[in-house]
XYZ file of C-alpha atoms in Angstrom:
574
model
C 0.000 0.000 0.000
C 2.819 2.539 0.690
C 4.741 1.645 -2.831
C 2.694 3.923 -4.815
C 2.535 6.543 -2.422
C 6.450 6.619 -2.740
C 6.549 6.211 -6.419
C 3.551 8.978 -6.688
C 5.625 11.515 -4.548
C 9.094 10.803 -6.674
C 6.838 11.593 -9.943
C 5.688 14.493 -8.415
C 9.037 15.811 -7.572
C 10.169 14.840 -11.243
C 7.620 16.266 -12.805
C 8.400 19.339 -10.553
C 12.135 19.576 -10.413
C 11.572 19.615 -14.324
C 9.080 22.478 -14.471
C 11.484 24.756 -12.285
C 14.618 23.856 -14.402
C 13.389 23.744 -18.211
C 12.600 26.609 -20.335
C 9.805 24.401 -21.526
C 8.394 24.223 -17.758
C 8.477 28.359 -17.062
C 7.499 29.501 -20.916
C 6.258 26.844 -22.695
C 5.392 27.518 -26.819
C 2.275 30.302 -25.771
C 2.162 33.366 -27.907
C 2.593 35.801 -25.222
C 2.918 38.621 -27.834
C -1.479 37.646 -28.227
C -2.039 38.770 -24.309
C 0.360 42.343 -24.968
C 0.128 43.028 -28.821
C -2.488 45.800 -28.743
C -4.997 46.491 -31.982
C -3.206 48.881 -33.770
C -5.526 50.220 -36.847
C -4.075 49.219 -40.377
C -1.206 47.247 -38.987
C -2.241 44.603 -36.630
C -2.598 40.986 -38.021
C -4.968 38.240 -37.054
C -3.205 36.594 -34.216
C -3.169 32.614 -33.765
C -5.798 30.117 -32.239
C -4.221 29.904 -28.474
C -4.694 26.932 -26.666
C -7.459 26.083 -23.891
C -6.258 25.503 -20.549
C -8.948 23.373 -19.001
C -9.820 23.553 -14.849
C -6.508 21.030 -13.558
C -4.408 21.691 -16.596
C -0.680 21.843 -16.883
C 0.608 25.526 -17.434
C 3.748 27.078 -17.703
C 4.652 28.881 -14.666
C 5.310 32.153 -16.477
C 1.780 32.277 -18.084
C 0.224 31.068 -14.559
C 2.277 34.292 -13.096
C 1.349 36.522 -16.032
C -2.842 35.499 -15.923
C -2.887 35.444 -12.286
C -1.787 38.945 -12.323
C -4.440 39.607 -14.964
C -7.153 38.450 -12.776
C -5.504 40.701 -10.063
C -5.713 43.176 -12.089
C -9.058 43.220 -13.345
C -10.595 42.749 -9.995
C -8.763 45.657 -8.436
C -10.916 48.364 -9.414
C -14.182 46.951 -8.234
C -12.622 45.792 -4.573
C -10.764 49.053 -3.665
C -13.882 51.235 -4.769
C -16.467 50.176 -2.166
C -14.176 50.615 1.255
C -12.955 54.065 -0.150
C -16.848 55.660 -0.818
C -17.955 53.978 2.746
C -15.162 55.461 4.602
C -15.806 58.870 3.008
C -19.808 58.519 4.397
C -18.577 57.207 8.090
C -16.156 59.901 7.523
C -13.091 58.066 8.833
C -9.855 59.353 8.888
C -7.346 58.888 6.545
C -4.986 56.534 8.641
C -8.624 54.215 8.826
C -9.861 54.761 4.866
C -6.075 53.944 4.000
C -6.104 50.661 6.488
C -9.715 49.499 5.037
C -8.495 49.365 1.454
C -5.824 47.505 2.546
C -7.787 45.358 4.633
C -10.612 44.807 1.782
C -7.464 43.391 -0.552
C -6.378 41.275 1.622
C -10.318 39.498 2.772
C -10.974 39.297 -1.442
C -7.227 36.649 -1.603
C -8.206 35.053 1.507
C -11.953 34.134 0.598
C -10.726 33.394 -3.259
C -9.269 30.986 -2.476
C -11.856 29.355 -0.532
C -14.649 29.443 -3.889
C -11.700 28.255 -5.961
C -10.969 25.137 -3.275
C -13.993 23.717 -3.042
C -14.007 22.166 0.240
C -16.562 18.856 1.055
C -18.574 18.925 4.270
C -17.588 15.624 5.926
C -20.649 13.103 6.238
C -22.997 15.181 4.209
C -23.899 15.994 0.216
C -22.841 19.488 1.019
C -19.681 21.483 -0.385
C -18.029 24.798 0.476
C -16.937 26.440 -2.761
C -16.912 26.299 -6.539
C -13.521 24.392 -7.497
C -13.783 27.164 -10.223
C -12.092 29.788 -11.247
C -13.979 31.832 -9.321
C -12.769 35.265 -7.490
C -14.800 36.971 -4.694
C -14.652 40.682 -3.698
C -16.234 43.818 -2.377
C -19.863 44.132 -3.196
C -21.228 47.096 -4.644
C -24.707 46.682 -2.987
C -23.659 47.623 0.599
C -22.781 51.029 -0.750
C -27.150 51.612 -1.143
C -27.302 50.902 2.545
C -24.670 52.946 3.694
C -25.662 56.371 2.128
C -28.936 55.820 3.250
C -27.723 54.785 7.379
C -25.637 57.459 7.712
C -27.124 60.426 7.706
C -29.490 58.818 10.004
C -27.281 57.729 12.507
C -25.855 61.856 12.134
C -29.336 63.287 12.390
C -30.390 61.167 15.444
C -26.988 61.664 17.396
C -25.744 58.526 17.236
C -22.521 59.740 15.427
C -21.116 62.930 16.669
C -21.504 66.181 15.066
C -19.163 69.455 15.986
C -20.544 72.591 17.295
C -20.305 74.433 13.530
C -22.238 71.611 11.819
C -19.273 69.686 10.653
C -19.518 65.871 10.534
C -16.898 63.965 12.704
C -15.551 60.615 12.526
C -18.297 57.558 13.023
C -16.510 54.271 13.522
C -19.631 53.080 15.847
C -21.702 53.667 12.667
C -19.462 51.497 10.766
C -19.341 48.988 13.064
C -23.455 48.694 12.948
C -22.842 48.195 9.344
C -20.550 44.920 9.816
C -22.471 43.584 12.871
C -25.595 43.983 11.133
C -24.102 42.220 7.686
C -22.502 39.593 9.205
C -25.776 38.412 10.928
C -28.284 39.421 7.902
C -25.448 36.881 5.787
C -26.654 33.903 7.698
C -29.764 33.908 5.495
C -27.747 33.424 2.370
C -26.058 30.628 4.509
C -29.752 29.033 4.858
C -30.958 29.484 1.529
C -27.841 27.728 -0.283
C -28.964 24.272 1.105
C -32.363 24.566 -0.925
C -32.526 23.179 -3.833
C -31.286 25.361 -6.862
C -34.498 25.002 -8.934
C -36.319 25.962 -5.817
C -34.578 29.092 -5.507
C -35.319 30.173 -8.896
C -38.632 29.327 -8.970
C -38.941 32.400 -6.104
C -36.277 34.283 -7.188
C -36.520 34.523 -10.682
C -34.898 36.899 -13.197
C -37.650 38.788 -13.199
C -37.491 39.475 -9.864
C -33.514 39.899 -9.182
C -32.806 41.714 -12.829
C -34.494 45.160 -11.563
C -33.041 45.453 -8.342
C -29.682 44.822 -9.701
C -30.236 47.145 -11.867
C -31.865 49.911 -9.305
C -28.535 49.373 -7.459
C -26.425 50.108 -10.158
C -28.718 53.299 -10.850
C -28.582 54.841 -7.524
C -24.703 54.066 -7.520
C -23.762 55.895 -10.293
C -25.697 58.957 -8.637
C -22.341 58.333 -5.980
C -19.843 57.937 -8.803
C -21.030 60.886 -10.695
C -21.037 63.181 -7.822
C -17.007 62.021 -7.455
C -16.834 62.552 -11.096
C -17.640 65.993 -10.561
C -15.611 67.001 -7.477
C -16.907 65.207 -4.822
C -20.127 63.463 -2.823
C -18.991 65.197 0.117
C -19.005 68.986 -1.353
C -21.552 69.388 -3.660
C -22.262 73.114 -4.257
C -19.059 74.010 -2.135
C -15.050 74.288 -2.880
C -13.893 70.605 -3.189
C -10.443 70.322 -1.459
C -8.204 68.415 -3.900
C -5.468 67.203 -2.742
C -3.338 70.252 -4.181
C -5.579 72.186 -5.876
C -8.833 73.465 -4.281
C -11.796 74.258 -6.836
C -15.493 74.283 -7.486
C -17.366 71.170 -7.034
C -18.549 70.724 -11.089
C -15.717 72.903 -12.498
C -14.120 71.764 -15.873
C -10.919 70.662 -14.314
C -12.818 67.920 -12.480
C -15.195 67.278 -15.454
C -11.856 66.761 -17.707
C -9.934 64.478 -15.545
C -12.769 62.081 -15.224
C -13.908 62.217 -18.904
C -10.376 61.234 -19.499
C -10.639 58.314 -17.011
C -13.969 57.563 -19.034
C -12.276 58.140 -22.288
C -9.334 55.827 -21.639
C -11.314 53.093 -20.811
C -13.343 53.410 -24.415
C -10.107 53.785 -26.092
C -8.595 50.159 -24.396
C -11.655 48.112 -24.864
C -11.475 49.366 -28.832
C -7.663 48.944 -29.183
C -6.120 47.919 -26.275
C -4.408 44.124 -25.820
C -5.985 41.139 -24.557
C -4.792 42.579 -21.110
C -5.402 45.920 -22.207
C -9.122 44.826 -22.520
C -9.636 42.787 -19.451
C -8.300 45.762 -17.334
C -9.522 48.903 -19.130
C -10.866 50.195 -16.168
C -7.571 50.413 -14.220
C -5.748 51.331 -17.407
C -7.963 54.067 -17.168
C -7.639 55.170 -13.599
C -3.818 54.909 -14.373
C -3.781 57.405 -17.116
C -6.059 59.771 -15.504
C -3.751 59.403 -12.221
C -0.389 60.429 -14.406
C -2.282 63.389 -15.831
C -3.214 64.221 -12.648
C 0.090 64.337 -11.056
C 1.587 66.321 -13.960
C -1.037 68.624 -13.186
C -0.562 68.668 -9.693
C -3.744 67.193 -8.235
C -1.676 64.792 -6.165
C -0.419 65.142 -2.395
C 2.218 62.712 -1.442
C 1.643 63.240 2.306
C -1.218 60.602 2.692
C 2.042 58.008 1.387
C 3.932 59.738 3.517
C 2.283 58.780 6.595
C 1.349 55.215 5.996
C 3.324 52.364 7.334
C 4.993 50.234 5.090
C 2.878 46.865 5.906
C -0.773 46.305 7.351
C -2.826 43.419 8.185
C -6.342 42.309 8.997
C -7.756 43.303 12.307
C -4.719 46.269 13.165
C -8.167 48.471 13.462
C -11.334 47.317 14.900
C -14.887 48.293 15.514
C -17.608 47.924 17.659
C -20.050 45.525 16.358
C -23.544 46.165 16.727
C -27.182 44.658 15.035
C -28.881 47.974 13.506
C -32.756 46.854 13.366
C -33.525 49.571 10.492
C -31.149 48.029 7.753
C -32.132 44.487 8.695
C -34.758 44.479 5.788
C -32.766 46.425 2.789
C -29.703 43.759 3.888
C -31.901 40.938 3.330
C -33.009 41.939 0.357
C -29.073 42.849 -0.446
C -28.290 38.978 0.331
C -30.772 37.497 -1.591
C -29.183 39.674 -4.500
C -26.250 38.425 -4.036
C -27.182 34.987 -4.009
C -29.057 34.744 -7.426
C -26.123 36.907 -8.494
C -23.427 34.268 -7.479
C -25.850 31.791 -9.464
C -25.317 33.112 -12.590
C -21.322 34.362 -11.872
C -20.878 30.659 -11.350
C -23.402 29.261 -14.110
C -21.425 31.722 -16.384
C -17.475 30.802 -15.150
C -18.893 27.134 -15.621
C -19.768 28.025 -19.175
C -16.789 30.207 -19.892
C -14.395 27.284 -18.273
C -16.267 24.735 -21.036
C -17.694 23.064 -17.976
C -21.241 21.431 -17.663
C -24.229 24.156 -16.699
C -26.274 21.085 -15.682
C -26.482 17.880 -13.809
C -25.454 17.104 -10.491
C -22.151 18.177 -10.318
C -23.199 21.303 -11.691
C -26.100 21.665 -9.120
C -23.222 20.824 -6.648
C -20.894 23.612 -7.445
C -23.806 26.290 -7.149
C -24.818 24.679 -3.662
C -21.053 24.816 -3.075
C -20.615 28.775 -4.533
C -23.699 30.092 -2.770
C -22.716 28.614 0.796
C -19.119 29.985 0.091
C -20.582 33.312 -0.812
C -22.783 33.676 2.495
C -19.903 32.497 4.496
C -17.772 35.449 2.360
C -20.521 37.670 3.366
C -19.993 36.695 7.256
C -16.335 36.669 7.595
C -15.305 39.707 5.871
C -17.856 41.565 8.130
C -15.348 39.747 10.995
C -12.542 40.446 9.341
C -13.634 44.605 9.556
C -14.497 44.719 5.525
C -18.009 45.225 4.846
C -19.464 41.577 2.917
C -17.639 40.296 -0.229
C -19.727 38.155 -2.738
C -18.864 36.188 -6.166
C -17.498 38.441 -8.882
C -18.021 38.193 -12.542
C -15.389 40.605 -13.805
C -13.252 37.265 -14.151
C -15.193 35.829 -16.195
C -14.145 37.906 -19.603
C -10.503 37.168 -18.926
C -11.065 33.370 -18.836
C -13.130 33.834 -22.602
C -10.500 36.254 -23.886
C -7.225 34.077 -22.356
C -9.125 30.796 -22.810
C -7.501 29.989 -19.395
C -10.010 28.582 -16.792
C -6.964 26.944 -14.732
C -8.184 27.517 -11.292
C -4.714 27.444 -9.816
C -4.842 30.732 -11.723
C -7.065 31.613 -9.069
C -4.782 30.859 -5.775
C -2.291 33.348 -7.765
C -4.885 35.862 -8.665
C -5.502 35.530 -4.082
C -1.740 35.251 -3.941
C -1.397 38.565 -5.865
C -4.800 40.442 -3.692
C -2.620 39.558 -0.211
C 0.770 40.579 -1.280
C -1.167 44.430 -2.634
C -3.154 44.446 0.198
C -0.025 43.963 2.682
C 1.443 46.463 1.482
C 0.430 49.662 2.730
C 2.245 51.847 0.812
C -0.322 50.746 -2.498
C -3.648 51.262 -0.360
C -2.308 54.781 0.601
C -1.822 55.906 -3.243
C -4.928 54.619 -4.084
C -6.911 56.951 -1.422
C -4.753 59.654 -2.581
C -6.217 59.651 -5.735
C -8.862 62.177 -6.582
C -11.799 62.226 -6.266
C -12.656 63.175 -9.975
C -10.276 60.395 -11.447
C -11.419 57.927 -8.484
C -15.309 58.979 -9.824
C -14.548 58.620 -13.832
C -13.575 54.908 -12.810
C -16.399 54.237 -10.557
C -19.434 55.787 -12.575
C -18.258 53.228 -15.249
C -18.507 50.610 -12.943
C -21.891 50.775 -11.331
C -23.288 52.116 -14.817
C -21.973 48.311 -15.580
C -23.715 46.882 -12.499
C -27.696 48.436 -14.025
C -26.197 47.365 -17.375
C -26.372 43.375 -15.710
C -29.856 44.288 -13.870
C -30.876 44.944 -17.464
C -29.516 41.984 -18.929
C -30.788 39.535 -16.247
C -34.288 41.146 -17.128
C -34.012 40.409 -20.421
C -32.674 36.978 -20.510
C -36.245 35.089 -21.499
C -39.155 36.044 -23.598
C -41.385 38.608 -21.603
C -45.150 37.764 -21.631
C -47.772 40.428 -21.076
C -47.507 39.774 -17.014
C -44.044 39.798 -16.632
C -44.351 43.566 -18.069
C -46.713 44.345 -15.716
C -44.979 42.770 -13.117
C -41.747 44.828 -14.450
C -43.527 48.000 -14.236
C -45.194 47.714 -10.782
C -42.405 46.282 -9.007
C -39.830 49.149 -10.401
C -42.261 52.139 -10.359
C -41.806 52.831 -6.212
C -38.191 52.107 -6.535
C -37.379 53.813 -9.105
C -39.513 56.607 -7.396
C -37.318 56.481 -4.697
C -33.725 56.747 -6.389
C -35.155 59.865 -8.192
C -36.823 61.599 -5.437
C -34.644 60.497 -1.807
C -36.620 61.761 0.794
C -40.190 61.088 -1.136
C -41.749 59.060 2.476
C -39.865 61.445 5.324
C -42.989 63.126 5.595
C -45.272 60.290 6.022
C -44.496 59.667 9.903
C -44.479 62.991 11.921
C -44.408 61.850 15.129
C -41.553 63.491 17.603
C -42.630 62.135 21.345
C -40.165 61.015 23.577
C -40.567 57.136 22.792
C -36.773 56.235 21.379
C -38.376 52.414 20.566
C -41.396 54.497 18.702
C -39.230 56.683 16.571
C -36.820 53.193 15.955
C -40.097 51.935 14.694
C -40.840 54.214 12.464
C -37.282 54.940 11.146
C -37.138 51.468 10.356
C -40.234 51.949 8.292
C -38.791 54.900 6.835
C -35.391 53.929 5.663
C -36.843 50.448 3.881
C -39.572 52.644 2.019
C -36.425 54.936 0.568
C -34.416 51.766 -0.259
C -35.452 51.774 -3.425
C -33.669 48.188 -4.562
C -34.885 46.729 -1.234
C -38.905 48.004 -1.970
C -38.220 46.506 -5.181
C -37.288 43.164 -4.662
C -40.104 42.947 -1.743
C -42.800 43.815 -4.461
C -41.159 41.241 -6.706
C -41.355 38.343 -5.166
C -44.670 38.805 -4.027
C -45.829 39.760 -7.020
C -43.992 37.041 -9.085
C -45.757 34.686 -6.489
C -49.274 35.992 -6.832
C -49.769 36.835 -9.974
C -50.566 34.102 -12.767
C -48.736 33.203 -15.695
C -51.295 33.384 -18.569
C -50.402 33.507 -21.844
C -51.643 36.714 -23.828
C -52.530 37.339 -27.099
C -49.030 37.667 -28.969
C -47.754 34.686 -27.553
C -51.184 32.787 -28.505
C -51.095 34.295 -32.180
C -47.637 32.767 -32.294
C -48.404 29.232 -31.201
C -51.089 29.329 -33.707
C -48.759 30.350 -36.610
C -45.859 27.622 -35.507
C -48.971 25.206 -35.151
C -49.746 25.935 -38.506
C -46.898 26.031 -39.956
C -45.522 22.946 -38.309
C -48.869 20.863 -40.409
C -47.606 22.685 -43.521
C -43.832 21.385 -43.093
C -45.270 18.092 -42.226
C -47.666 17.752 -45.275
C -45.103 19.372 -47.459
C -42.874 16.396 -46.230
C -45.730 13.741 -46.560
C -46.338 14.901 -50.557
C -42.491 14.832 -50.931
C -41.740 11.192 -49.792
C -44.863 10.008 -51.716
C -43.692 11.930 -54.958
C -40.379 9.806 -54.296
C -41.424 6.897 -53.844
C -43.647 7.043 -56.801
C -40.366 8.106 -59.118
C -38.718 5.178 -57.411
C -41.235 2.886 -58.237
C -41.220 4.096 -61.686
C -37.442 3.826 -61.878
C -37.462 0.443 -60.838
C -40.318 -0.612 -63.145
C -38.201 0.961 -66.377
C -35.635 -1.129 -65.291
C -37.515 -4.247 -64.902
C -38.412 -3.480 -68.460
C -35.337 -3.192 -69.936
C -34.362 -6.762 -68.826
C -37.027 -8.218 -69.252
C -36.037 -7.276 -73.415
């Protein structure tokens, strides 16, 4: 029994003493020039087929190095972008906004690599992860609650305000915002043990597409106001780093339209790599403009240590009853979003998209995913959830190796340690920071849109379109539309809870939303209307033509058949 365990290990070290000391093993014969080359108009050439490299292939360890950074890469933007606009509403100081970027790096490696494991629960069906190449970080979603809990917690004295009006620092509030996530994510936990049909059944595209895409709508209200100067000084001077202007002036307008313009320009032109990461190419040109303009301070750097880690800052955890609801409904998102991320890296990775083991690895992502959502909330970064960004760098590399995913985590942890690289990205400003992020949740409503439109939409799924979007739509347009509604102002703190509770779910708009879709989507029938009728009539119809067409044809030839064979007959019978 222990003979092949000793000749297994000596091929193992063969096979990997020859992979560190053969050109073969670190370069292989891939066409890196394909990832780098970019489009150049008139000039560039077709470039060759590349090869697949399937989930457990063999790769060389240059390309692993090279893709792994690319995954890096292309996840960077939307991981960094949530902790820096969340710090900004808590209004946390710079030593804290610097440490949570870090921090947020760091959770995204460390939960990667649990989806891309794939762990089996001893003694039961269950798994913990994908076994895909499947990367988690930072969701966007949180970002909803948190504008909307903030200026509550200011106007009701929970966070403290200074005699002149100005905002302080509110790491209590952000510490209701983790304690509250990380118990809200135990309903994901629940929910991935159903049955996969069962949850789609209730939570239907239909459902999930609009408040995805109400999300991404009241999101790029946040980016736009960067884009512009700032969220925090609308109507005021905006205090860039070095140069203090107008919030909306054209020097902010310009440096994000560059951002914005940059990205355009790489998807169109740009590499393989160029493509894959065209937001951060973007950011990175509008950041060299900027500091040949002047718009950068070096003192945030300055300050920073040189290393970081998880937990060097903490906060007091709390359960905040008034976000209970809108995080609920933020979970639930996030689980029929990790569906499809996984359904489409299975796809993408040339995998099955049913079956059992498919069924598996969605049980698998979805419990990985609400456990994300838990432990990054204990690990002081507000919940991470599957991302999808990787999934156009696996169809454009044709690599779905999902060690490429440990060095994609590998990669997250080493950027995240260092300090030094979370400090330069919080230096950034605002307007570059804002060009980058209105492109991003623009591309969050851009999925809410495509979810929606994934099947055929009868005459009720219209209507239930229309009446589940009209209030929350309503409220991403006009904020403050139910404020109104409850005037009490007694003495009774557990009364005014109440009703701010009430409140605060009413202005959600994503969260009012997805309530009103799923009951909806559960009362109302599916009948067929009058279109879809018309066109079962016409396929009926013309499915008796194509069949009596076929009928005529086979008796025409058998008849010239016959005929045939009777001529011949003839002929020798003479």
């Amino acid at each position: 029994m222990g003979l092949p365990t000793v000749n297994g290990a000596k091929s193992f070290g063969r096979k990997t003493v020859k992979k560190l000391t053969t050109k073969e093993g670190w370069i292989g014969d891939y066409d890196y020039g394909y990832l780098f080359i970019p489009q150049i108009p008139f000039v560039s050439k077709e470039m060759k087929t590349q090869p697949f490299f399937a989930l457990n292939s063999e790769m060389p360890i240059l390309l692993w190095l090279v893709l792994s950074f690319q995954h890096a890469l292309a996840m960077l933007a939307g991981v960094v972008s949530p902790p820096i606009i969340i710090a900004g509403a808590a209004n946390l100081p710079l030593n804290i906004q610097q440490y949570l970027v870090s921090t947020s790096l760091i959770v995204s490696g460390i939960l990667t690599s649990i989806q891309v494991t794939r762990f089996h629960i001893y003694g039961t069906p269950y798994y913990i992860g994908t076994g895909l190449l499947s990367v988690v970080g930072t969701s966007f979603a949180t970002i909803t609650i948190v504008t909307l809990a903030f200026p509550e917690f200011y106007t009701s004295g929970f966070c403290p305000v200074a005699a002149d009006g100005t905002k302080l620092p509110c790491p209590d509030g952000y510490g209701r915002i983790l304690g509250t996530g990380a118990v809200c994510a135990l309903l994901e936990i629940a929910l991935s043990f159903s049955p996969a049909k069962v949850l789609q059944k209730v939570f239907p595209p239909i459902v999930t597409g609009p408040v995805v895409f109400l999300i991404g709508a009241h999101l790029v209200e946040t980016g736009f106001d960067d884009w512009l100067g700032g969220s925090g000084c609308i109507g005021a001077i905006c205090n860039a780093p070095a140069k203090p202007m107008e919030w909306g002036s054209a020097s902010f307008v310009g440096l994000g339209f560059l951002v914005y313009l940059t990205i355009i320009l790489s998807e169109r032109f740009g590499s393989p790599i160029m493509k894959s990461c065209a937001v951060v190419i973007g950011l990175l040109v509008g950041c060299i403009v900027g500091a040949a303009c002047g718009y950068f301070s070096p003192n945030g750097i300055k300050i920073a240590p040189a290393a970081t880690f998880i937990w060097k800052h903490t906060f007091k955890l709390q359960v905040y009853g008034p976000i209970v609801l809108p995080y609920l409904a933020v979970f639930i998102v996030l689980m029929m979003e990790a569906i499809g991320d996984i359904t489409a890296t299975s796809d993408v990775s040339r995998l099955e998209v049913e079956g059992e083991l498919y069924d598996s690895r969605i049980q698998g992502g979805v419990l990985a995913d609400g456990l994300s959502g838990v432990l990054s909330c204990l690990m002081t970064i507000t919940p991470m959830s599957t991302f999808a960004q990787n999934n156009g760098v696996i169809s454009v590399t044709k690599c779905a190796n999902r060690y490429v995913g440990y060095g994609c985590a590998m990669f997250m942890i080493i950027m995240g340690i260092f300090a030094k690289f979370a400090a330069a990205i919080v230096s950034i400003p605002k307007a570059i920071l804002g060009g980058m992020t209105s492109f991003l949740f623009c591309s969050v409503a851009v999925s809410g849109i495509k979810i929606m439109s994934s099947g055929e939409m009868s005459r009720r799924d219209r209507f239930l379109l229309t009446a589940s979007i009209l209030p929350g739509l309503g409220s991403i347009l006009v904020p403050n539309w139910f404020s109104n509604v409850f005037t009490y102002t007694g003495d009774n703190k557990g009364k005014q809870g109440f009703f701010s509770a009430i409140i605060l779910v009413m202005e959600t708009g994503f969260a009012l939303t997805g309530f009103l879709g799923v009951i909806l989507n559960l009362l109302l029938p599916q009948v067929k209307d009058e279109v879809e009728e018309i066109n079962e009539v016409v396929l009926e119809v013309v499915g008796s033509a194509d069949q009596h067409a076929r009928e005529l044809y086979a008796e025409k030839e058998h008849t010239v058949l016959r005929s045939g064979l009777s001529s011949s007959d003839s002929g020798h019978k003479h």
